[in-house]
Amino acid sequence: MTDMDAYPDGRRQSAERLMAVQSAALACQNLLLAAHAAGLGAGWLCAPLFCPDVVRAALRLPADWEPQALITLGHAADGGKPASRKPLSDLVINR
Ligand SMILES: Cc1cc2nc3c(=O)[nH]c(=O)nc-3n(C[C@H](O)[C@H](O)[C@H](O)COP(=O)(O)O)c2cc1C
């Protein structure tokens, strides 16, 4: 988060922080898509948000890094099975 812009007011600083978290989420999404394209299974775990000190120590991360997520990657033991998905029409508004 050290690369974030600094604002004098909490409202804009909060938006800046949210943008940083959104950026990390998008990077993770790209990783998940790349894993899928490579034939790997992947899962997003939010656990690091609950124990950032443990994650920083285990991965020897700089003290000012905020672990956002843990992405597990691997080959499915049984080949995997497609997950059921909601229809797109349940998730988007078409105007
Ligand atoms: C932000 C975020 C955090 C998540 N954290 C966890 C988690 O801590 N533990 C977990 O079992 N699943 C977690 N999930 C859910 C899984 O990563 C995954 O999305 C879910 O199992 C559905 O998998 P699918 O999209 O392949 O069907 C999280 C998902 C998101 C989007």
mmCIF file with all atom_site columns, C-alpha atoms and ligand atoms in Angstrom:
data_model
loop_
_atom_site.group_PDB
_atom_site.id
_atom_site.type_symbol
_atom_site.label_atom_id
_atom_site.label_alt_id
_atom_site.label_comp_id
_atom_site.label_asym_id
_atom_site.label_entity_id
_atom_site.label_seq_id
_atom_site.pdbx_PDB_ins_code
_atom_site.Cartn_x
_atom_site.Cartn_y
_atom_site.Cartn_z
_atom_site.occupancy
_atom_site.B_iso_or_equiv
_atom_site.pdbx_formal_charge
_atom_site.auth_seq_id
_atom_site.auth_comp_id
_atom_site.auth_asym_id
_atom_site.auth_atom_id
_atom_site.pdbx_PDB_model_num
ATOM   1   C CA  . MET A 1 1  ? 0.000   0.000   0.000   1.00 0.00 ? 1  MET A CA  1
ATOM   2   C CA  . THR A 1 2  ? 3.026   2.307   0.064   1.00 0.00 ? 2  THR A CA  1
ATOM   3   C CA  . ASP A 1 3  ? 2.444   3.127   -3.610  1.00 0.00 ? 3  ASP A CA  1
ATOM   4   C CA  . MET A 1 4  ? -1.016  4.553   -2.898  1.00 0.00 ? 4  MET A CA  1
ATOM   5   C CA  . ASP A 1 5  ? -1.641  8.239   -3.427  1.00 0.00 ? 5  ASP A CA  1
ATOM   6   C CA  . ALA A 1 6  ? -2.070  10.214  -0.195  1.00 0.00 ? 6  ALA A CA  1
ATOM   7   C CA  . TYR A 1 7  ? -5.120  12.409  0.368   1.00 0.00 ? 7  TYR A CA  1
ATOM   8   C CA  . PRO A 1 8  ? -5.762  14.823  3.246   1.00 0.00 ? 8  PRO A CA  1
ATOM   9   C CA  . ASP A 1 9  ? -9.301  13.556  3.817   1.00 0.00 ? 9  ASP A CA  1
ATOM   10  C CA  . GLY A 1 10 ? -10.550 10.158  4.894   1.00 0.00 ? 10 GLY A CA  1
ATOM   11  C CA  . ARG A 1 11 ? -13.141 9.822   2.125   1.00 0.00 ? 11 ARG A CA  1
ATOM   12  C CA  . ARG A 1 12 ? -10.631 9.967   -0.702  1.00 0.00 ? 12 ARG A CA  1
ATOM   13  C CA  . GLN A 1 13 ? -8.021  7.971   1.233   1.00 0.00 ? 13 GLN A CA  1
ATOM   14  C CA  . SER A 1 14 ? -10.626 5.273   1.769   1.00 0.00 ? 14 SER A CA  1
ATOM   15  C CA  . ALA A 1 15 ? -11.411 5.250   -1.972  1.00 0.00 ? 15 ALA A CA  1
ATOM   16  C CA  . GLU A 1 16 ? -7.691  5.010   -2.745  1.00 0.00 ? 16 GLU A CA  1
ATOM   17  C CA  . ARG A 1 17 ? -7.328  2.041   -0.423  1.00 0.00 ? 17 ARG A CA  1
ATOM   18  C CA  . LEU A 1 18 ? -10.369 0.365   -1.961  1.00 0.00 ? 18 LEU A CA  1
ATOM   19  C CA  . MET A 1 19 ? -8.864  0.882   -5.410  1.00 0.00 ? 19 MET A CA  1
ATOM   20  C CA  . ALA A 1 20 ? -5.642  -0.802  -4.264  1.00 0.00 ? 20 ALA A CA  1
ATOM   21  C CA  . VAL A 1 21 ? -7.587  -3.793  -2.936  1.00 0.00 ? 21 VAL A CA  1
ATOM   22  C CA  . GLN A 1 22 ? -9.609  -3.962  -6.162  1.00 0.00 ? 22 GLN A CA  1
ATOM   23  C CA  . SER A 1 23 ? -6.359  -3.921  -8.135  1.00 0.00 ? 23 SER A CA  1
ATOM   24  C CA  . ALA A 1 24 ? -4.996  -6.840  -6.113  1.00 0.00 ? 24 ALA A CA  1
ATOM   25  C CA  . ALA A 1 25 ? -8.262  -8.709  -6.674  1.00 0.00 ? 25 ALA A CA  1
ATOM   26  C CA  . LEU A 1 26 ? -8.041  -8.157  -10.418 1.00 0.00 ? 26 LEU A CA  1
ATOM   27  C CA  . ALA A 1 27 ? -4.447  -9.420  -10.438 1.00 0.00 ? 27 ALA A CA  1
ATOM   28  C CA  . CYS A 1 28 ? -5.653  -12.535 -8.613  1.00 0.00 ? 28 CYS A CA  1
ATOM   29  C CA  . GLN A 1 29 ? -8.456  -12.967 -11.130 1.00 0.00 ? 29 GLN A CA  1
ATOM   30  C CA  . ASN A 1 30 ? -5.873  -12.846 -13.942 1.00 0.00 ? 30 ASN A CA  1
ATOM   31  C CA  . LEU A 1 31 ? -3.888  -15.519 -12.106 1.00 0.00 ? 31 LEU A CA  1
ATOM   32  C CA  . LEU A 1 32 ? -7.009  -17.689 -11.795 1.00 0.00 ? 32 LEU A CA  1
ATOM   33  C CA  . LEU A 1 33 ? -7.761  -17.280 -15.519 1.00 0.00 ? 33 LEU A CA  1
ATOM   34  C CA  . ALA A 1 34 ? -4.158  -18.125 -16.444 1.00 0.00 ? 34 ALA A CA  1
ATOM   35  C CA  . ALA A 1 35 ? -4.309  -21.203 -14.206 1.00 0.00 ? 35 ALA A CA  1
ATOM   36  C CA  . HIS A 1 36 ? -7.542  -22.305 -15.872 1.00 0.00 ? 36 HIS A CA  1
ATOM   37  C CA  . ALA A 1 37 ? -6.021  -21.791 -19.330 1.00 0.00 ? 37 ALA A CA  1
ATOM   38  C CA  . ALA A 1 38 ? -3.066  -23.956 -18.241 1.00 0.00 ? 38 ALA A CA  1
ATOM   39  C CA  . GLY A 1 39 ? -5.402  -26.740 -17.145 1.00 0.00 ? 39 GLY A CA  1
ATOM   40  C CA  . LEU A 1 40 ? -4.887  -26.147 -13.424 1.00 0.00 ? 40 LEU A CA  1
ATOM   41  C CA  . GLY A 1 41 ? -7.442  -25.939 -10.678 1.00 0.00 ? 41 GLY A CA  1
ATOM   42  C CA  . ALA A 1 42 ? -7.235  -22.920 -8.391  1.00 0.00 ? 42 ALA A CA  1
ATOM   43  C CA  . GLY A 1 43 ? -8.907  -21.567 -5.297  1.00 0.00 ? 43 GLY A CA  1
ATOM   44  C CA  . TRP A 1 44 ? -8.962  -18.171 -3.666  1.00 0.00 ? 44 TRP A CA  1
ATOM   45  C CA  . LEU A 1 45 ? -8.668  -18.137 0.126   1.00 0.00 ? 45 LEU A CA  1
ATOM   46  C CA  . CYS A 1 46 ? -9.084  -14.979 2.180   1.00 0.00 ? 46 CYS A CA  1
ATOM   47  C CA  . ALA A 1 47 ? -7.351  -16.460 5.249   1.00 0.00 ? 47 ALA A CA  1
ATOM   48  C CA  . PRO A 1 48 ? -4.331  -14.090 5.080   1.00 0.00 ? 48 PRO A CA  1
ATOM   49  C CA  . LEU A 1 49 ? -6.646  -11.199 5.932   1.00 0.00 ? 49 LEU A CA  1
ATOM   50  C CA  . PHE A 1 50 ? -7.216  -12.816 9.332   1.00 0.00 ? 50 PHE A CA  1
ATOM   51  C CA  . CYS A 1 51 ? -3.572  -13.630 10.140  1.00 0.00 ? 51 CYS A CA  1
ATOM   52  C CA  . PRO A 1 52 ? -1.357  -11.190 8.220   1.00 0.00 ? 52 PRO A CA  1
ATOM   53  C CA  . ASP A 1 53 ? 1.528   -11.415 10.720  1.00 0.00 ? 53 ASP A CA  1
ATOM   54  C CA  . VAL A 1 54 ? 1.698   -15.201 10.348  1.00 0.00 ? 54 VAL A CA  1
ATOM   55  C CA  . VAL A 1 55 ? 1.661   -14.960 6.541   1.00 0.00 ? 55 VAL A CA  1
ATOM   56  C CA  . ARG A 1 56 ? 4.310   -12.212 6.491   1.00 0.00 ? 56 ARG A CA  1
ATOM   57  C CA  . ALA A 1 57 ? 6.551   -14.314 8.732   1.00 0.00 ? 57 ALA A CA  1
ATOM   58  C CA  . ALA A 1 58 ? 6.005   -17.579 6.807   1.00 0.00 ? 58 ALA A CA  1
ATOM   59  C CA  . LEU A 1 59 ? 6.703   -15.973 3.425   1.00 0.00 ? 59 LEU A CA  1
ATOM   60  C CA  . ARG A 1 60 ? 9.312   -13.531 4.777   1.00 0.00 ? 60 ARG A CA  1
ATOM   61  C CA  . LEU A 1 61 ? 7.406   -10.597 3.288   1.00 0.00 ? 61 LEU A CA  1
ATOM   62  C CA  . PRO A 1 62 ? 8.382   -6.982  3.955   1.00 0.00 ? 62 PRO A CA  1
ATOM   63  C CA  . ALA A 1 63 ? 6.654   -5.550  7.039   1.00 0.00 ? 63 ALA A CA  1
ATOM   64  C CA  . ASP A 1 64 ? 4.681   -3.025  4.964   1.00 0.00 ? 64 ASP A CA  1
ATOM   65  C CA  . TRP A 1 65 ? 3.097   -5.698  2.716   1.00 0.00 ? 65 TRP A CA  1
ATOM   66  C CA  . GLU A 1 66 ? -0.525  -6.571  3.430   1.00 0.00 ? 66 GLU A CA  1
ATOM   67  C CA  . PRO A 1 67 ? -1.277  -10.167 2.447   1.00 0.00 ? 67 PRO A CA  1
ATOM   68  C CA  . GLN A 1 68 ? -4.645  -10.052 0.676   1.00 0.00 ? 68 GLN A CA  1
ATOM   69  C CA  . ALA A 1 69 ? -5.242  -13.619 -0.425  1.00 0.00 ? 69 ALA A CA  1
ATOM   70  C CA  . LEU A 1 70 ? -3.849  -17.100 -0.746  1.00 0.00 ? 70 LEU A CA  1
ATOM   71  C CA  . ILE A 1 71 ? -4.239  -18.764 -4.148  1.00 0.00 ? 71 ILE A CA  1
ATOM   72  C CA  . THR A 1 72 ? -3.976  -22.533 -4.182  1.00 0.00 ? 72 THR A CA  1
ATOM   73  C CA  . LEU A 1 73 ? -3.001  -24.095 -7.515  1.00 0.00 ? 73 LEU A CA  1
ATOM   74  C CA  . GLY A 1 74 ? -2.771  -27.673 -8.656  1.00 0.00 ? 74 GLY A CA  1
ATOM   75  C CA  . HIS A 1 75 ? -4.009  -30.530 -10.746 1.00 0.00 ? 75 HIS A CA  1
ATOM   76  C CA  . ALA A 1 76 ? -7.326  -31.976 -9.614  1.00 0.00 ? 76 ALA A CA  1
ATOM   77  C CA  . ALA A 1 77 ? -6.830  -35.501 -8.255  1.00 0.00 ? 77 ALA A CA  1
ATOM   78  C CA  . ASP A 1 78 ? -9.892  -36.810 -10.069 1.00 0.00 ? 78 ASP A CA  1
ATOM   79  C CA  . GLY A 1 79 ? -9.735  -34.592 -13.132 1.00 0.00 ? 79 GLY A CA  1
ATOM   80  C CA  . GLY A 1 80 ? -12.117 -32.098 -11.571 1.00 0.00 ? 80 GLY A CA  1
ATOM   81  C CA  . LYS A 1 81 ? -15.728 -31.450 -12.347 1.00 0.00 ? 81 LYS A CA  1
ATOM   82  C CA  . PRO A 1 82 ? -17.426 -28.326 -13.661 1.00 0.00 ? 82 PRO A CA  1
ATOM   83  C CA  . ALA A 1 83 ? -19.023 -26.151 -10.987 1.00 0.00 ? 83 ALA A CA  1
ATOM   84  C CA  . SER A 1 84 ? -22.672 -25.219 -11.358 1.00 0.00 ? 84 SER A CA  1
ATOM   85  C CA  . ARG A 1 85 ? -23.089 -21.571 -12.323 1.00 0.00 ? 85 ARG A CA  1
ATOM   86  C CA  . LYS A 1 86 ? -25.945 -19.112 -12.036 1.00 0.00 ? 86 LYS A CA  1
ATOM   87  C CA  . PRO A 1 87 ? -27.181 -17.924 -15.403 1.00 0.00 ? 87 PRO A CA  1
ATOM   88  C CA  . LEU A 1 88 ? -25.603 -14.645 -16.473 1.00 0.00 ? 88 LEU A CA  1
ATOM   89  C CA  . SER A 1 89 ? -29.056 -13.043 -16.463 1.00 0.00 ? 89 SER A CA  1
ATOM   90  C CA  . ASP A 1 90 ? -29.124 -13.485 -12.647 1.00 0.00 ? 90 ASP A CA  1
ATOM   91  C CA  . LEU A 1 91 ? -25.919 -11.500 -12.249 1.00 0.00 ? 91 LEU A CA  1
ATOM   92  C CA  . VAL A 1 92 ? -26.058 -8.569  -14.664 1.00 0.00 ? 92 VAL A CA  1
ATOM   93  C CA  . ILE A 1 93 ? -28.508 -5.796  -15.477 1.00 0.00 ? 93 ILE A CA  1
ATOM   94  C CA  . ASN A 1 94 ? -28.943 -5.277  -19.198 1.00 0.00 ? 94 ASN A CA  1
ATOM   95  C CA  . ARG A 1 95 ? -29.991 -1.690  -19.993 1.00 0.00 ? 95 ARG A CA  1
HETATM 96  C C1  . LIG B 2 .  ? -12.604 -12.850 -2.132  1.00 0.00 ? 1  LIG B C1  1
HETATM 97  C C2  . LIG B 2 .  ? -12.821 -14.341 -1.962  1.00 0.00 ? 1  LIG B C2  1
HETATM 98  C C3  . LIG B 2 .  ? -12.343 -14.974 -0.825  1.00 0.00 ? 1  LIG B C3  1
HETATM 99  C C4  . LIG B 2 .  ? -12.551 -16.347 -0.638  1.00 0.00 ? 1  LIG B C4  1
HETATM 100 N N1  . LIG B 2 .  ? -12.069 -16.966 0.474   1.00 0.00 ? 1  LIG B N1  1
HETATM 101 C C5  . LIG B 2 .  ? -12.277 -18.273 0.649   1.00 0.00 ? 1  LIG B C5  1
HETATM 102 C C6  . LIG B 2 .  ? -11.773 -18.943 1.796   1.00 0.00 ? 1  LIG B C6  1
HETATM 103 O O1  . LIG B 2 .  ? -11.123 -18.345 2.638   1.00 0.00 ? 1  LIG B O1  1
HETATM 104 N N2  . LIG B 2 .  ? -12.019 -20.270 1.931   1.00 0.00 ? 1  LIG B N2  1
HETATM 105 C C7  . LIG B 2 .  ? -12.728 -20.964 0.976   1.00 0.00 ? 1  LIG B C7  1
HETATM 106 O O2  . LIG B 2 .  ? -12.916 -22.177 1.144   1.00 0.00 ? 1  LIG B O2  1
HETATM 107 N N3  . LIG B 2 .  ? -13.219 -20.357 -0.113  1.00 0.00 ? 1  LIG B N3  1
HETATM 108 C C8  . LIG B 2 .  ? -13.008 -19.036 -0.301  1.00 0.00 ? 1  LIG B C8  1
HETATM 109 N N4  . LIG B 2 .  ? -13.500 -18.418 -1.421  1.00 0.00 ? 1  LIG B N4  1
HETATM 110 C C9  . LIG B 2 .  ? -14.288 -19.202 -2.381  1.00 0.00 ? 1  LIG B C9  1
HETATM 111 C C10 . LIG B 2 .  ? -13.424 -19.978 -3.353  1.00 0.00 ? 1  LIG B C10 1
HETATM 112 O O3  . LIG B 2 .  ? -12.243 -19.303 -3.702  1.00 0.00 ? 1  LIG B O3  1
HETATM 113 C C11 . LIG B 2 .  ? -14.168 -20.241 -4.655  1.00 0.00 ? 1  LIG B C11 1
HETATM 114 O O4  . LIG B 2 .  ? -14.540 -19.017 -5.236  1.00 0.00 ? 1  LIG B O4  1
HETATM 115 C C12 . LIG B 2 .  ? -15.391 -21.054 -4.413  1.00 0.00 ? 1  LIG B C12 1
HETATM 116 O O5  . LIG B 2 .  ? -14.999 -22.282 -3.859  1.00 0.00 ? 1  LIG B O5  1
HETATM 117 C C13 . LIG B 2 .  ? -16.132 -21.292 -5.751  1.00 0.00 ? 1  LIG B C13 1
HETATM 118 O O6  . LIG B 2 .  ? -15.292 -21.928 -6.631  1.00 0.00 ? 1  LIG B O6  1
HETATM 119 P P1  . LIG B 2 .  ? -15.634 -21.919 -8.168  1.00 0.00 ? 1  LIG B P1  1
HETATM 120 O O7  . LIG B 2 .  ? -15.654 -20.470 -8.567  1.00 0.00 ? 1  LIG B O7  1
HETATM 121 O O8  . LIG B 2 .  ? -14.523 -22.683 -8.848  1.00 0.00 ? 1  LIG B O8  1
HETATM 122 O O9  . LIG B 2 .  ? -16.956 -22.575 -8.285  1.00 0.00 ? 1  LIG B O9  1
HETATM 123 C C14 . LIG B 2 .  ? -13.270 -17.075 -1.610  1.00 0.00 ? 1  LIG B C14 1
HETATM 124 C C15 . LIG B 2 .  ? -13.723 -16.426 -2.766  1.00 0.00 ? 1  LIG B C15 1
HETATM 125 C C16 . LIG B 2 .  ? -13.508 -15.089 -2.934  1.00 0.00 ? 1  LIG B C16 1
HETATM 126 C C17 . LIG B 2 .  ? -14.017 -14.430 -4.196  1.00 0.00 ? 1  LIG B C17 1
#
